[in-house]
Amino acid sequence: MLYQIVSGGICLRSSAPSCNSNGAIATPTTAKLGTTGMVVSEQHEATQAGIAILNQGGNAIDAAVGVGYALAVTYPCCGNLGGGGFMLIRFADGRSRFLDFREMAPGAATPNMYLDAKGQVIRNLSTKGYLAVGVPGTVKGLDYALTTYGTRNRQQVMASAIALAERGFILQAADAALLQGFTKTFKTQPNVASIFLKNGKPYQSGDRLVQSHLARSLRSIADRGSDAFYQGAIADELVTASQQGRGILTKTDLAKYRVRDTVPLQCQYRNYQILTAPPPGGGATLCQMLNILEGYPQSDRLSQTLHRRFSAMLFAYADRNAMLGDPAFVRNPLDRLLSKSYAATIRQKIKSDRAIDPNRVYRTNPAVEGNHTTHYTIADRQGNIVSVTYTINGLFGAGVIAGQTGFFLNNEMDDFTAKPAVPNTYGLVQGSANAIAPLKRPLSSMTPTIVLLNNQPVLATGSRGGSTIPTTVLQVILNREANLTHQQWVDAPRIHYQGLPNVVIAEPYALANPVFQELWRMGYRVIPFPNWGAAESIAIDPSAKTIYGLHDSRERTGSALAQ
Ligand code: DON
């Protein structure tokens, strides 16, 4: 693989993967295993908030909860109170749990709620404004994690988030840039403009962002727990704003929200045991791709290796989009999809010399899937590891803040099938298993994952990036096997294919020209794509007794810190 992006130790372009924001080659943060914890997140202040909790004796779950709240303050595009997500925990004693705090459809949601009288999808209805909002799960998820598996109290883990909101924090260039791109959206609502614009103008690097409304919401959660959000004054403001904004959220919906605490999905890839997200998360797609790929020997030809990867991606996404949905509503045929024999039958369909026509693989009439999110990973010195991906879907979610609550609400309803065969924001064409139903959770691509070797964790990873998340996690795992540095496991340029749309997207520097040309001859249409998720990861080398914080160089606001 072409990975020649540095020259003489100086990055040619500071935006190229493996170059940090100073234009230098990125390196992992390393620490001694067993004596030091590690936090890796997409926002530097939030990373520090996690370290502060570890330093006070909190465990990785305490720190994960604190980072979740801190990101809601310092990374408002994506970190959230108004969204949902998944937390994967692997405890030092070998147990593991998967917490699903994904949003759910409001009780009044219907399968056709985004269609007009002619059955056509109404533009923007599932992505903008209150009708796009699913019942948020984040606050219940974080509070459940803390009270069930944490060791500190709410005040302790939320102290940094509250201080960051109340006193504000200084925006670095990358923090300000995230906000600047959304000036137009912020201007449309006075309550949003009053927080995220400075006298009507975009915030600049060096400015202090104070969020007093959000601080008040956080304080009431710290005092009263999740009831403050799901039953108290915050619930009232959410429902009132929803009603005024032609949404359908009710207090009953909020009161009914429950966290699911379950076992992770497990699969075996070569010698590795993979712990990942069961449906509605993206782990089944990850495992299916790994199953297909493990049956192939190494190939010297990169185009051949990539053709196999693209084919594995195609089959796994076609199955996902046709068959998977919220397990409380549909039966997910995981026994079959994840069996090694099914992977073998798929391999037989993959010819060595040409791309497969996706229309022969997709069995549903394709429908489309909807895309901001953030992933972070934490390890404590005791050996607990936590991998969290949570989201409000699009950048700044549905673009609305209810009254004086101070936080953006999700547009996760777009992850459902608005109409079979019509792609969502992420180009996903999904089927009826992911149809909208009251209190159902939309299918997700989020794939927080922990990889074990000989029963020891060696990698904890995950990413944002909508439909590219499972293939991103796949590539981080496969990179571990390639001749790459730890940092390159997350930074190496990526590719993604999901069949529909029928294009391979490739990150700049991912493919050398001859490989690109050979893929084209095989029938792949490869186009450049610049926006890839940050796979904020932790790697562990038990034999070297070293833990590596792998902050993804793509996201300039983030950091990896050892305790
Ligand atoms: O759950 C999902 O699959 C999407 N809502 C995730 C969105 C996402 O990753 C956006 N980030 N770039």
XYZ file of C-alpha atoms and ligand atoms in Angstrom:
575
model
C 0.000 0.000 0.000
C 1.258 3.435 -0.836
C 1.942 5.027 2.456
C 4.703 7.383 1.495
C 3.337 10.597 2.830
C 6.281 11.906 4.724
C 9.604 13.091 3.516
C 12.713 13.631 5.549
C 10.655 13.551 8.708
C 8.567 16.512 7.625
C 4.953 16.101 6.577
C 4.333 17.227 3.020
C 0.873 18.408 3.948
C -0.115 18.872 7.531
C -3.546 17.520 6.716
C -2.209 14.189 5.483
C -2.832 11.280 7.820
C -0.029 10.715 10.318
C 0.819 14.394 10.376
C -0.180 16.248 13.494
C -1.468 19.794 13.564
C 2.072 21.200 13.691
C 2.933 19.426 10.465
C 5.135 16.928 12.296
C 4.800 13.165 12.045
C 2.262 11.947 14.555
C 3.389 9.495 17.207
C 1.423 7.547 19.787
C 1.261 8.470 23.445
C 2.885 5.589 25.263
C 2.792 4.509 28.881
C 3.637 1.554 31.061
C 0.845 -0.997 31.158
C -0.680 -1.593 34.562
C 0.565 1.588 36.155
C -1.014 4.226 33.972
C -4.409 4.871 32.419
C -4.977 6.355 28.962
C -7.683 8.546 27.448
C -8.054 9.185 23.711
C -10.826 11.455 22.459
C -11.656 13.857 19.673
C -11.393 16.938 21.903
C -8.382 17.834 24.009
C -10.286 19.368 26.967
C -12.483 16.276 27.160
C -9.423 14.033 27.153
C -8.100 16.034 30.102
C -11.413 15.708 31.908
C -11.053 11.926 31.631
C -7.495 12.016 32.951
C -8.595 14.139 35.924
C -11.125 11.441 36.878
C -8.543 8.661 36.571
C -6.171 10.747 38.690
C -8.824 11.023 41.389
C -8.960 7.223 41.530
C -11.931 6.743 39.213
C -12.056 3.715 36.952
C -12.353 3.679 33.149
C -16.155 3.721 33.368
C -16.132 6.821 35.594
C -13.767 8.473 33.125
C -15.910 7.412 30.146
C -18.949 9.038 31.725
C -16.983 12.204 32.513
C -15.583 12.374 28.972
C -19.084 11.850 27.567
C -20.367 14.890 29.487
C -17.239 16.935 28.715
C -17.519 16.264 24.974
C -21.111 17.491 25.149
C -19.611 20.853 26.168
C -16.387 21.079 24.200
C -17.347 19.218 21.029
C -20.936 20.344 20.472
C -21.081 19.138 16.863
C -21.025 15.584 18.050
C -20.578 15.080 21.757
C -24.019 15.324 23.254
C -26.793 15.131 25.807
C -29.415 15.113 23.066
C -28.383 11.950 21.220
C -27.513 8.357 21.920
C -24.827 5.739 21.548
C -23.098 2.578 22.608
C -20.603 1.808 25.386
C -18.561 -1.382 25.270
C -16.830 -2.330 28.529
C -14.250 -5.036 29.075
C -13.543 -5.400 32.770
C -10.156 -6.340 34.160
C -11.623 -9.617 35.447
C -12.592 -10.721 31.922
C -16.320 -9.895 31.991
C -17.702 -7.638 29.311
C -20.931 -5.642 28.818
C -22.489 -3.664 26.011
C -24.692 -0.699 26.895
C -27.146 0.366 24.204
C -28.397 3.895 24.783
C -29.381 4.463 21.184
C -32.262 6.875 20.585
C -35.710 5.431 19.927
C -38.587 6.585 17.740
C -41.241 8.555 19.609
C -44.493 6.718 20.392
C -46.363 8.604 17.676
C -43.834 7.718 14.938
C -45.174 5.906 11.882
C -43.480 4.083 8.997
C -44.510 6.706 6.461
C -43.968 9.814 8.531
C -41.403 11.249 6.104
C -43.437 10.604 2.926
C -45.759 12.953 1.085
C -49.198 12.046 -0.253
C -47.573 10.539 -3.332
C -45.298 8.354 -1.258
C -42.172 10.398 -1.976
C -39.636 11.175 0.734
C -39.984 14.823 1.814
C -36.562 16.425 1.692
C -34.961 17.388 5.033
C -37.889 16.198 7.160
C -35.872 13.354 8.705
C -32.712 15.452 9.069
C -33.699 18.968 10.145
C -35.976 20.237 12.898
C -38.017 18.484 15.571
C -39.607 15.764 13.484
C -36.109 14.365 12.894
C -35.482 13.924 16.623
C -35.407 10.506 18.283
C -35.922 10.136 22.057
C -32.431 10.828 23.422
C -30.628 8.061 25.297
C -27.279 9.609 26.234
C -28.087 10.911 29.727
C -29.733 7.666 30.814
C -26.861 5.708 29.240
C -24.132 7.669 30.993
C -26.010 7.708 34.287
C -26.683 3.962 34.088
C -23.019 3.264 33.321
C -21.926 5.361 36.286
C -24.355 3.979 38.834
C -23.913 0.367 37.693
C -20.219 0.098 36.895
C -18.595 3.295 38.130
C -17.058 4.091 41.485
C -17.433 7.885 41.747
C -20.511 10.019 42.196
C -22.149 12.251 39.617
C -20.740 15.452 41.036
C -17.227 14.061 40.788
C -17.436 12.832 37.191
C -19.394 15.848 35.941
C -17.280 18.525 37.645
C -15.040 19.168 34.633
C -17.962 19.308 32.191
C -19.825 21.766 34.416
C -16.743 23.954 34.835
C -16.024 23.894 31.099
C -19.584 25.022 30.370
C -19.859 27.530 33.220
C -16.450 29.192 33.049
C -15.984 28.412 29.380
C -12.917 27.217 27.567
C -10.555 28.819 25.079
C -11.232 27.735 21.534
C -8.224 26.533 19.621
C -8.180 27.025 15.847
C -9.698 23.606 15.151
C -12.431 24.066 17.794
C -13.395 27.404 16.267
C -13.304 26.028 12.724
C -15.918 23.411 13.626
C -18.306 26.146 14.746
C -17.494 28.546 11.920
C -18.770 26.099 9.297
C -22.271 26.305 10.802
C -22.751 30.039 11.181
C -25.729 30.009 8.838
C -27.523 27.298 10.833
C -26.804 29.032 14.151
C -28.193 32.322 12.819
C -31.606 30.840 12.110
C -32.533 30.516 15.807
C -31.943 33.200 18.434
C -31.391 30.703 21.285
C -28.698 28.914 19.225
C -27.129 32.149 17.962
C -26.877 33.501 21.515
C -24.642 30.550 22.452
C -22.648 29.684 19.366
C -22.173 33.126 17.797
C -20.364 36.030 19.374
C -22.559 39.087 18.874
C -23.875 37.460 15.709
C -20.390 36.667 14.342
C -18.482 33.379 14.280
C -16.200 32.603 17.234
C -12.469 32.834 16.521
C -9.468 30.929 17.780
C -8.530 32.308 21.218
C -12.110 33.266 22.122
C -13.674 31.824 25.265
C -16.896 29.847 24.717
C -19.157 30.002 27.770
C -22.364 27.891 27.762
C -24.387 28.914 30.804
C -27.627 27.224 29.692
C -25.830 23.942 29.180
C -24.102 24.403 32.550
C -27.529 24.698 34.181
C -28.755 21.513 32.474
C -25.592 19.678 33.538
C -25.933 20.902 37.122
C -29.476 19.657 37.369
C -28.419 16.233 36.014
C -25.537 16.161 38.504
C -27.992 16.941 41.326
C -30.959 14.799 40.336
C -29.579 12.193 37.946
C -31.274 11.236 34.708
C -34.721 12.088 36.151
C -33.791 15.734 35.692
C -33.616 15.076 31.971
C -36.395 12.538 31.427
C -39.004 13.848 33.866
C -38.054 17.250 35.157
C -37.718 20.750 33.756
C -35.505 19.638 30.868
C -38.188 17.148 29.736
C -40.765 19.948 29.865
C -38.628 22.206 27.681
C -37.918 19.417 25.184
C -41.591 18.563 24.784
C -42.744 22.171 24.570
C -40.146 23.007 21.913
C -40.983 19.844 20.013
C -44.684 20.680 19.947
C -43.947 24.235 18.825
C -41.608 22.884 16.144
C -44.120 20.366 14.745
C -42.362 17.458 16.412
C -44.019 14.500 18.150
C -41.923 14.004 21.282
C -43.971 13.480 24.473
C -43.186 13.234 28.180
C -44.370 9.625 28.056
C -41.716 8.874 25.401
C -39.038 10.348 27.628
C -40.318 8.532 30.714
C -40.333 5.234 28.807
C -36.706 5.397 27.652
C -34.614 2.479 28.916
C -30.927 1.594 28.580
C -30.224 -1.940 27.381
C -27.406 -3.673 29.246
C -26.439 -6.763 27.319
C -23.543 -8.932 26.209
C -21.325 -7.769 23.355
C -21.413 -9.536 20.012
C -18.423 -11.862 19.829
C -16.658 -13.336 16.837
C -13.357 -14.981 16.138
C -10.957 -13.668 13.499
C -7.831 -15.796 13.140
C -6.375 -15.828 16.657
C -8.261 -12.771 17.734
C -11.462 -12.627 19.729
C -13.535 -9.627 18.732
C -15.974 -7.983 21.156
C -18.214 -5.572 19.343
C -21.649 -3.975 18.975
C -24.674 -6.272 18.462
C -27.660 -4.909 16.518
C -28.785 -2.211 16.305
C -24.998 -1.504 16.203
C -22.573 -2.249 13.384
C -20.616 -5.185 14.836
C -22.377 -7.849 12.782
C -21.203 -6.168 9.605
C -17.656 -6.033 10.990
C -17.704 -9.719 11.953
C -19.149 -10.779 8.636
C -16.380 -8.972 6.732
C -13.721 -10.519 8.996
C -15.207 -13.995 8.494
C -15.052 -13.651 4.730
C -11.522 -12.252 4.739
C -9.988 -14.765 7.132
C -10.444 -17.532 4.525
C -8.004 -15.901 2.144
C -4.257 -16.322 2.203
C -2.106 -13.206 1.884
C -1.856 -11.974 -1.683
C 1.156 -10.199 -3.136
C -1.090 -8.183 -5.364
C -2.616 -5.211 -3.640
C -5.402 -4.971 -6.197
C -6.350 -8.570 -5.365
C -6.345 -7.864 -1.625
C -8.508 -4.818 -2.169
C -10.896 -6.677 -4.482
C -11.470 -9.242 -1.714
C -12.023 -6.497 0.816
C -14.471 -4.662 -1.434
C -16.354 -7.896 -2.094
C -16.536 -8.710 1.630
C -17.821 -5.177 2.248
C -20.430 -5.521 -0.510
C -21.888 -8.766 0.818
C -21.866 -7.621 4.438
C -23.556 -4.267 3.685
C -26.147 -5.912 1.451
C -27.054 -8.305 4.277
C -27.053 -5.529 6.852
C -29.329 -3.335 4.831
C -31.743 -6.134 3.986
C -31.938 -8.032 7.234
C -30.844 -6.163 10.307
C -32.852 -3.986 12.651
C -33.624 -3.346 16.304
C -33.573 -6.834 17.935
C -36.582 -5.906 20.067
C -38.605 -5.629 16.843
C -37.077 -7.956 14.236
C -35.281 -11.285 14.307
C -31.690 -10.725 13.203
C -30.415 -13.944 11.605
C -26.992 -13.625 13.204
C -26.380 -17.375 13.578
C -26.484 -17.729 9.839
C -24.900 -14.410 8.842
C -21.957 -14.904 11.158
C -21.333 -18.594 10.514
C -18.022 -19.575 8.963
C -19.887 -21.718 6.409
C -21.888 -18.723 5.183
C -18.614 -16.821 4.783
C -17.275 -19.735 2.727
C -20.278 -19.645 0.375
C -19.713 -15.940 -0.129
C -16.033 -16.501 -0.924
C -17.105 -18.927 -3.640
C -19.049 -16.134 -5.312
C -16.035 -13.828 -5.377
C -14.134 -14.268 -8.639
C -10.558 -13.168 -8.709
C -10.668 -10.889 -11.694
C -13.721 -8.683 -11.598
C -15.951 -6.561 -9.448
C -19.345 -8.044 -8.578
C -22.459 -6.259 -9.778
C -24.036 -4.953 -6.544
C -27.522 -5.303 -7.989
C -27.032 -9.070 -7.956
C -26.156 -9.019 -4.277
C -28.643 -6.544 -2.835
C -31.832 -8.512 -2.328
C -34.030 -5.716 -1.119
C -35.228 -2.958 -3.234
C -32.638 -0.651 -1.910
C -33.743 2.057 0.496
C -31.308 4.827 1.717
C -29.655 5.295 5.259
C -28.791 8.608 6.907
C -24.636 10.700 9.013
C -22.037 13.452 13.569
C -20.686 11.296 15.973
C -17.635 10.870 18.130
C -15.655 7.935 19.391
C -13.398 7.739 22.448
C -11.483 5.048 24.232
C -10.270 4.779 27.819
C -8.143 2.321 29.740
C -7.458 2.479 33.455
C -4.459 1.142 35.313
C -6.523 -1.718 36.777
C -7.084 -3.167 33.281
C -10.657 -2.051 32.554
C -11.196 -0.798 28.999
C -14.097 1.218 27.633
C -14.887 2.004 24.023
C -17.686 4.520 23.394
C -19.286 5.833 20.224
C -22.150 8.288 20.650
C -23.817 10.670 18.287
C -26.443 13.196 17.345
C -26.091 11.842 13.790
C -25.482 14.874 11.541
C -23.062 17.625 12.572
C -25.014 19.547 15.242
C -27.793 16.967 14.833
C -31.180 18.313 13.809
C -29.760 21.844 14.247
C -32.178 22.709 17.052
C -31.814 23.450 20.769
C -34.966 23.305 22.880
C -35.554 26.581 24.737
C -32.834 27.243 27.316
C -31.564 23.661 27.582
C -28.291 24.535 25.840
C -27.711 21.307 23.873
C -28.401 20.217 20.309
C -30.914 17.494 19.582
C -30.211 14.533 17.320
C -31.573 13.781 13.874
C -31.240 10.047 14.383
C -34.646 9.325 12.810
C -32.810 9.576 9.480
C -31.047 6.293 10.287
C -34.353 4.461 9.827
C -35.601 3.406 6.406
C -37.730 6.394 5.392
C -38.698 4.438 2.312
C -37.241 1.152 1.050
C -34.797 1.690 -1.814
C -34.289 5.377 -1.060
C -30.835 6.135 0.344
C -30.356 8.022 3.632
C -27.723 10.687 4.418
C -25.033 7.987 4.264
C -26.291 6.529 1.005
C -27.531 3.440 2.815
C -30.368 1.767 1.003
C -32.207 -0.187 3.661
C -35.165 -2.493 3.958
C -38.215 -3.114 6.080
C -36.302 -4.658 9.007
C -35.264 -1.083 9.739
C -38.698 0.457 9.112
C -39.886 3.124 11.537
C -42.049 1.918 14.434
C -42.971 3.521 17.750
C -40.231 3.074 20.396
C -37.973 1.217 17.948
C -34.249 2.006 17.689
C -32.843 2.816 14.248
C -30.142 0.616 12.820
C -26.694 2.096 13.402
C -23.250 1.760 11.899
C -21.533 2.571 15.207
C -19.108 -0.190 16.084
C -17.171 0.263 19.330
C -14.860 -2.745 19.404
C -12.288 -4.428 21.644
C -9.895 -7.019 20.232
C -8.427 -9.732 22.456
C -5.484 -12.031 21.852
C -5.007 -14.907 24.267
C -7.773 -13.408 26.337
C -5.860 -10.141 26.766
C -7.105 -6.892 25.217
C -4.727 -5.694 22.505
C -6.819 -3.041 20.797
C -9.845 -0.912 21.622
C -11.203 1.062 18.717
C -14.206 2.586 16.978
C -14.942 5.649 14.904
C -17.452 8.126 13.662
C -18.213 8.326 9.945
C -21.717 7.028 9.314
C -21.740 4.035 7.022
C -17.928 4.059 6.810
C -17.645 3.104 10.501
C -17.609 -0.713 10.165
C -15.075 -0.584 7.319
C -12.949 1.885 9.288
C -12.883 -0.473 12.278
C -12.123 -3.358 9.900
C -9.139 -1.487 8.474
C -7.765 -0.564 11.907
C -7.870 -4.269 12.819
C -6.328 -5.360 9.507
C -3.669 -2.659 9.770
C -2.607 -4.259 13.033
C -1.590 -7.284 10.980
C 0.213 -5.267 8.308
C 3.693 -3.896 8.447
C 2.646 -0.550 9.863
C 3.466 1.433 12.978
C 0.947 1.668 15.811
C 0.075 5.205 14.796
C -0.503 4.096 11.234
C -3.106 1.581 12.382
C -5.432 4.542 12.791
C -3.826 7.043 10.422
C -3.281 4.923 7.304
C -5.413 6.147 4.389
C -8.716 4.325 4.043
C -11.076 2.950 1.431
C -14.768 2.102 1.688
C -17.315 0.282 -0.477
C -20.942 -0.502 0.270
C -22.187 -1.523 -3.199
C -24.921 1.085 -3.334
C -23.908 3.653 -4.413
C -21.644 1.670 -6.720
C -18.424 3.578 -6.099
C -15.374 2.867 -4.012
C -14.406 5.909 -1.982
C -10.708 6.329 -1.314
C -8.841 8.703 0.956
C -6.075 10.758 -0.661
C -2.834 8.697 -0.657
C -4.697 5.389 -0.239
C -3.987 4.006 -3.694
C -0.945 4.187 -5.931
C -1.715 4.897 -9.559
C -1.109 1.365 -10.961
C -3.380 -0.131 -8.290
C -6.018 2.449 -9.009
C -5.840 1.591 -12.719
C -6.043 -2.132 -12.122
C -9.095 -1.695 -9.899
C -10.702 0.387 -12.598
C -10.036 -2.423 -15.115
C -11.690 -4.884 -12.735
C -14.809 -2.757 -12.824
C -14.451 -0.605 -9.710
C -15.242 3.066 -9.967
C -12.956 4.705 -7.440
C -13.474 8.302 -6.381
C -11.566 10.443 -3.892
C -13.254 11.151 -0.563
C -11.791 13.503 2.035
C -13.967 13.082 5.156
C -13.122 10.067 7.271
C -13.941 9.340 10.876
C -11.381 9.675 13.645
C -10.684 6.201 15.025
C -9.608 7.244 18.522
C -8.020 4.026 19.750
C -5.879 2.357 22.379
C -3.453 -0.454 21.620
C -1.849 -2.681 24.207
C 1.261 -4.778 23.889
C 1.199 -7.082 26.933
C 4.643 -8.515 26.179
C 6.236 -5.059 26.015
C 4.018 -3.989 28.943
C 3.142 -0.903 26.933
C -0.081 0.904 26.288
C -0.386 3.170 23.241
C -2.818 6.067 22.943
C -3.569 6.337 19.226
C -5.139 9.725 18.597
C -6.260 9.834 14.969
C -4.370 12.627 13.168
C -7.436 13.416 11.089
C -9.183 15.212 13.940
C -7.155 18.203 15.020
C -9.223 18.974 18.073
C -8.425 15.632 19.734
C -5.654 14.175 21.873
C -4.318 11.070 23.582
C -3.087 11.500 27.149
C -1.571 9.081 29.595
C -2.410 9.526 33.241
O -25.625 5.549 14.070
C -25.170 5.768 12.949
O -24.796 4.912 12.187
C -25.019 7.209 12.489
N -26.026 8.018 13.120
C -23.635 7.668 12.817
C -23.378 9.062 12.309
C -21.938 9.399 12.218
O -21.063 8.622 12.440
C -21.656 10.778 11.748
N -20.242 11.063 11.821
N -19.507 11.390 11.002
